[in-house]
PDB file of C-alpha atoms in Angstrom:
ATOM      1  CA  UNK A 241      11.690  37.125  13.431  1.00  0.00           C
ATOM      2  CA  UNK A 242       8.362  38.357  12.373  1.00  0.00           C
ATOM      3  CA  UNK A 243       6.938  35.134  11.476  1.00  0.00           C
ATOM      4  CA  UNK A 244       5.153  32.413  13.511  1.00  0.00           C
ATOM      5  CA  UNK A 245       5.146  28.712  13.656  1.00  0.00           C
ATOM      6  CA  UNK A 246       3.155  26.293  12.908  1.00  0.00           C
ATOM      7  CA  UNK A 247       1.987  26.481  16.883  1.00  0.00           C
ATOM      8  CA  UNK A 248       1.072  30.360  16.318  1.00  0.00           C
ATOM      9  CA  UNK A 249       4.432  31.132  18.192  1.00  0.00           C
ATOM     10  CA  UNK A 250       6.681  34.346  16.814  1.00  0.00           C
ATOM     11  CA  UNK A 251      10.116  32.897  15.633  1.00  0.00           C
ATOM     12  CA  UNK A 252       9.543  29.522  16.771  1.00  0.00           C
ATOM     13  CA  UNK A 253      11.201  26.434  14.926  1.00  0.00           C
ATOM     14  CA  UNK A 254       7.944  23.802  15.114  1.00  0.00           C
ATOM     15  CA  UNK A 255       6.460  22.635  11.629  1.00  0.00           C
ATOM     16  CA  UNK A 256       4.366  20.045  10.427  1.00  0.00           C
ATOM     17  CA  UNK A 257       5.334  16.864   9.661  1.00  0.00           C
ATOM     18  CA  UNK A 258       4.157  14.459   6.663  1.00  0.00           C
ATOM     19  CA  UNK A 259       1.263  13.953   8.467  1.00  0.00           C
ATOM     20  CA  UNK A 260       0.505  17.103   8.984  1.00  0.00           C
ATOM     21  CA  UNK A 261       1.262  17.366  12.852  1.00  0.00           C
ATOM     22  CA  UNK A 262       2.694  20.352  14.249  1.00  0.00           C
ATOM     23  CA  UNK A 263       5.715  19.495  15.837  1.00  0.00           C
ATOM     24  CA  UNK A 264       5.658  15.886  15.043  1.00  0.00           C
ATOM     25  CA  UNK A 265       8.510  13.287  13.874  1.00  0.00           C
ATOM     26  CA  UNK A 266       6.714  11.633  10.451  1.00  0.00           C
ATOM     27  CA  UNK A 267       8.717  11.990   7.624  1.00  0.00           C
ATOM     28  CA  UNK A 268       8.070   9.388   5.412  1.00  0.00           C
ATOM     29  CA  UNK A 269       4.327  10.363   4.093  1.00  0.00           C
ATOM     30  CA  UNK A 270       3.578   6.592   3.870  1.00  0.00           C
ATOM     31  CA  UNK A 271       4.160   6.234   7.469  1.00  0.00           C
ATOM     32  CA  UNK A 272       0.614   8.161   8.190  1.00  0.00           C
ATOM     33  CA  UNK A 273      -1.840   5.505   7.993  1.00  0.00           C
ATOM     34  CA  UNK A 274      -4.574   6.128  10.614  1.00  0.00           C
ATOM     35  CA  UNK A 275      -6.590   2.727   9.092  1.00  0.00           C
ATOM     36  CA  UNK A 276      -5.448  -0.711  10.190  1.00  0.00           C
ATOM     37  CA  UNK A 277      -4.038  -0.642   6.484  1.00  0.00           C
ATOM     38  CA  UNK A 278      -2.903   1.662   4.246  1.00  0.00           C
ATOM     39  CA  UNK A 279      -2.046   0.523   0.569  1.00  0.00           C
ATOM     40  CA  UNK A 280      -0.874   2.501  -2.307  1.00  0.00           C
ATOM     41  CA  UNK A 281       0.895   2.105  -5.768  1.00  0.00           C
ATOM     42  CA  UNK A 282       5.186   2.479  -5.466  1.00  0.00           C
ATOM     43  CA  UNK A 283       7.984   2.535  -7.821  1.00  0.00           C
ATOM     44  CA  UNK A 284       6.131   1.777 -10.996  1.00  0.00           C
ATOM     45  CA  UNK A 285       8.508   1.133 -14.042  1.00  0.00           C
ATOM     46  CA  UNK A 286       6.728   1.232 -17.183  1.00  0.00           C
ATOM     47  CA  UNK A 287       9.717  -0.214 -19.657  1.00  0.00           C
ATOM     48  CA  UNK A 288       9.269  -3.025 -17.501  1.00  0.00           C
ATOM     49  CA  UNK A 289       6.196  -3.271 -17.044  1.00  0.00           C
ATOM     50  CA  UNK A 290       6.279  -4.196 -13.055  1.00  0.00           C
ATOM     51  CA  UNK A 291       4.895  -2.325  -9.788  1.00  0.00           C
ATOM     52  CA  UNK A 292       5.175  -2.963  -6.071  1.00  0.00           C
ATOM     53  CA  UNK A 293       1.767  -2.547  -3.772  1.00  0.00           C
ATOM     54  CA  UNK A 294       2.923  -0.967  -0.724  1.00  0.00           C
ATOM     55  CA  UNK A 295       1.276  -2.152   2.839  1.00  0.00           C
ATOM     56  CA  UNK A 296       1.386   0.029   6.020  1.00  0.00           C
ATOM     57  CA  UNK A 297      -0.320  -2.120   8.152  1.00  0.00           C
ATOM     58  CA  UNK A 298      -0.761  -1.507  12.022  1.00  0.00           C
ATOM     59  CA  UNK A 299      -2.475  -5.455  12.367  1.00  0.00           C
ATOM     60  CA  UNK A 300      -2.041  -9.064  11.455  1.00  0.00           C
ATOM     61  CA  UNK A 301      -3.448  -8.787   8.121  1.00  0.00           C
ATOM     62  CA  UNK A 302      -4.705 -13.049   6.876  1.00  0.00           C
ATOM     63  CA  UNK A 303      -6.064 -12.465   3.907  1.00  0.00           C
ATOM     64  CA  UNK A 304      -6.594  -9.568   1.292  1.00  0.00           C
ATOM     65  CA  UNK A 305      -7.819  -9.052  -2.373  1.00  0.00           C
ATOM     66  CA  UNK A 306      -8.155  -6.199  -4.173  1.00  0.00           C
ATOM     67  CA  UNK A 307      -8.190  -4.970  -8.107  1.00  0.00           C
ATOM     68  CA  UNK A 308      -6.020  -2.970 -10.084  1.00  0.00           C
ATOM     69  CA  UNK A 309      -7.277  -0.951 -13.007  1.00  0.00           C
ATOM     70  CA  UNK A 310      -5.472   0.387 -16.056  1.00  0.00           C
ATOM     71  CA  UNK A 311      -3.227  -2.505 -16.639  1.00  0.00           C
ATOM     72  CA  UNK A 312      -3.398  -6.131 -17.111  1.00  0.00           C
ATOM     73  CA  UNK A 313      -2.163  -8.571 -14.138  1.00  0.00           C
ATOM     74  CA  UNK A 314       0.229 -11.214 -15.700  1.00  0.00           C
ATOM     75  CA  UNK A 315       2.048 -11.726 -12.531  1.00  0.00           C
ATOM     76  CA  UNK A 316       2.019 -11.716  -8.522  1.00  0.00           C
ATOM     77  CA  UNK A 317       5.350 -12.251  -6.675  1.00  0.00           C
ATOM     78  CA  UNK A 318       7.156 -11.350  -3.455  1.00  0.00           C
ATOM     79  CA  UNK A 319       7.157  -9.260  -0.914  1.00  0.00           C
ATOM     80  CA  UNK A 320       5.544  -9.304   2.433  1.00  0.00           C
ATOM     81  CA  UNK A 321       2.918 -11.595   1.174  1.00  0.00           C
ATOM     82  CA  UNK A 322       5.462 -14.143  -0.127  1.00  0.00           C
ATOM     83  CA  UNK A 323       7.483 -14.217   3.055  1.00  0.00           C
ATOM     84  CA  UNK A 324       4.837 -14.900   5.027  1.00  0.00           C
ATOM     85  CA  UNK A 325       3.644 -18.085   3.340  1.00  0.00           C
ATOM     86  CA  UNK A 326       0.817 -16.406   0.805  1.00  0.00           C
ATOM     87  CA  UNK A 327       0.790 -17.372  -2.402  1.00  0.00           C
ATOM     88  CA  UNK A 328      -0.904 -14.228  -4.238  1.00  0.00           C
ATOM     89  CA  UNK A 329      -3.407 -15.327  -7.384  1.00  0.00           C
ATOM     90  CA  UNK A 330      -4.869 -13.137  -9.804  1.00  0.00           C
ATOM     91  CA  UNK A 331      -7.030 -12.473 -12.862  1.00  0.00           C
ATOM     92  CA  UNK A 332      -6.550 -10.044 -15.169  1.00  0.00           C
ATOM     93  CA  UNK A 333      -7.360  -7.083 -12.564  1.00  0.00           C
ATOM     94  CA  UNK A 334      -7.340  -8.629  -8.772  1.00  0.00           C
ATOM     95  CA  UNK A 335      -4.897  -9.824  -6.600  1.00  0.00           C
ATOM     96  CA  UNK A 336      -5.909 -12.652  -4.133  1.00  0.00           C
ATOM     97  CA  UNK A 337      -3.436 -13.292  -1.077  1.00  0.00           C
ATOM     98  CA  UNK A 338      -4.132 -15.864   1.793  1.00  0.00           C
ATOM     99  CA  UNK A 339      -2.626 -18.585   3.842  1.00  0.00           C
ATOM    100  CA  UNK A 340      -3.620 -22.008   3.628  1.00  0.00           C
ATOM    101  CA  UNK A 341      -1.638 -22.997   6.842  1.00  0.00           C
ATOM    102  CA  UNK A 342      -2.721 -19.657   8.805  1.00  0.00           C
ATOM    103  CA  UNK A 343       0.227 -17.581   8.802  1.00  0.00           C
ATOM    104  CA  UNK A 344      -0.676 -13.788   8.773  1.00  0.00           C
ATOM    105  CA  UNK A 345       1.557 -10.810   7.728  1.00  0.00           C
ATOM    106  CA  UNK A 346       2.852  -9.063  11.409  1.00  0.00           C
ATOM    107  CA  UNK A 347       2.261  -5.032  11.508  1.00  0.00           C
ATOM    108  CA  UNK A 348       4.975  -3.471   9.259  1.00  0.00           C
ATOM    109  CA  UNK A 349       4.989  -1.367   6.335  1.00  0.00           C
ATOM    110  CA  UNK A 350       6.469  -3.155   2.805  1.00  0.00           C
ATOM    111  CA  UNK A 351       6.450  -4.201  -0.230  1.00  0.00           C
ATOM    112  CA  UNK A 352       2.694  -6.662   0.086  1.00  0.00           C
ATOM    113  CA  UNK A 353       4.010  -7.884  -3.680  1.00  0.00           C
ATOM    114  CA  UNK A 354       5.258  -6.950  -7.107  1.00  0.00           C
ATOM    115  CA  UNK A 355       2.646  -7.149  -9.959  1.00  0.00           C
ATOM    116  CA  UNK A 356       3.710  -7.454 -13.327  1.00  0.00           C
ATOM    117  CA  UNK A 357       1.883  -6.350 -15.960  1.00  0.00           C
ATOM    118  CA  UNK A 358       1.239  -5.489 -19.645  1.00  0.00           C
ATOM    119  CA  UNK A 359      -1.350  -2.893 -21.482  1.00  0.00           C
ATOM    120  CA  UNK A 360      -0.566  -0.164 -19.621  1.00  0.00           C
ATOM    121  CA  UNK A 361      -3.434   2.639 -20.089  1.00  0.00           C
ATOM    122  CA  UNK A 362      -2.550   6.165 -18.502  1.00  0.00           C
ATOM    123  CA  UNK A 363      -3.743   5.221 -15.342  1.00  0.00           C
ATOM    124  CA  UNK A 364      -3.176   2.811 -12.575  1.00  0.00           C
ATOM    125  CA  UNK A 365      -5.707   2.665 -10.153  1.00  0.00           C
ATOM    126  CA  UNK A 366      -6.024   0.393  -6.685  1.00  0.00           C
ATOM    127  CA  UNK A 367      -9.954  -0.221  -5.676  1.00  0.00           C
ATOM    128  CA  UNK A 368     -12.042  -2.590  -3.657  1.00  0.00           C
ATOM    129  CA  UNK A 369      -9.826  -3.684  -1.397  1.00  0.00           C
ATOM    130  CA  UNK A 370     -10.887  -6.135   0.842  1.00  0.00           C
ATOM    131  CA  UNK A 371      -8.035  -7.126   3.758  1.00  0.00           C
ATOM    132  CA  UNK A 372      -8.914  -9.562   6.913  1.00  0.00           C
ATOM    133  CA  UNK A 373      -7.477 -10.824  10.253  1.00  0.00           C
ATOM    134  CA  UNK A 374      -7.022 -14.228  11.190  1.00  0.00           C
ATOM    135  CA  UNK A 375     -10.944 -14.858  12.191  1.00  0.00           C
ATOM    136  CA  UNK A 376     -11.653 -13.387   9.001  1.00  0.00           C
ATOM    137  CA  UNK A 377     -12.968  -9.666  10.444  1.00  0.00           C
ATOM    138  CA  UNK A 378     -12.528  -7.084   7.883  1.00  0.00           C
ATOM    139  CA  UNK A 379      -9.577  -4.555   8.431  1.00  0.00           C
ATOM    140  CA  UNK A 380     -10.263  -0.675   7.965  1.00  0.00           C
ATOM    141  CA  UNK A 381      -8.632   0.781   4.390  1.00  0.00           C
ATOM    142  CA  UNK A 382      -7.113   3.226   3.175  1.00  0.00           C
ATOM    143  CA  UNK A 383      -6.176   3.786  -0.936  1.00  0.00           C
ATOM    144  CA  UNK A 384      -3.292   5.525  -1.992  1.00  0.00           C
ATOM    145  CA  UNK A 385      -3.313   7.800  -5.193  1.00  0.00           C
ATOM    146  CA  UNK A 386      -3.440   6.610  -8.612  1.00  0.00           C
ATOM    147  CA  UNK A 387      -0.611   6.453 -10.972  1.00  0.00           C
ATOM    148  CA  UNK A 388      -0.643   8.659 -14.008  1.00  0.00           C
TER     149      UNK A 388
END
């Protein structure tokens, strides 16, 4: 075989994962989140006008908020957030998720809720997120792509 690897070796079998490592096991691009959280925008269905927010997190996330552009927020339901005793507000373009008892979301990657929505624009857009621990010490981010 005359061509080489992703490790430089002739007719060798490595290649890069969805991360990007050579060799590695990632296949699932979500699953590279080098952040304590990762969030982006999933399975968006524009006839019914509802989206999920995806969370890879890799710590106890407490409390979060962040906005959405390109669409108004009518709704906030489900998902991780839900389950583990949040009840998610919003305004027109933020989400608002915390605990009143303490409970924290454990490491995991899921649906953090469903938004429903209406006056869709072209664009969907996640920004200023702001995600905590349980004494209230920022988490590091990372934003997924917009929808278009």
């Amino acid at each position: 075989d005359c061509t080489a690897d992703c490790n430089g070796d002739w007719g060798g079998d490595a290649i890069l994962d969805a991360c990007g490592a050579c060799g590695g096991e990632i296949t699932i691009l979500s699953e590279c989140c080098e952040s304590d959280v990762c969030i982006s925008i999933q399975n968006v269905d524009l006839i019914n006008n509802i989206l999920e927010v995806w969370m890879l997190n890799n710590k106890p996330v407490a409390g979060f908020q962040l906005n959405i552009s390109g669409v108004t927020i009518i709704s906030a339901s489900e998902g991780s957030a839900q389950s583990n005793g949040m009840s998610p507000s919003i305004s027109e373009h933020i989400v608002l998720g915390f605990s009143f008892s303490g409970n924290s979301i454990p490491p995991g990657n899921s649906i953090l809720t469903h938004i429903g929505f209406s006056e869709y624009n072209g664009s969907i857009c996640l920004s200023d997120p702001v995600f905590s621990n349980n004494s209230g010490v920022a988490l590091s981010i990372e934003l997924g792509d917009c929808f278009n």
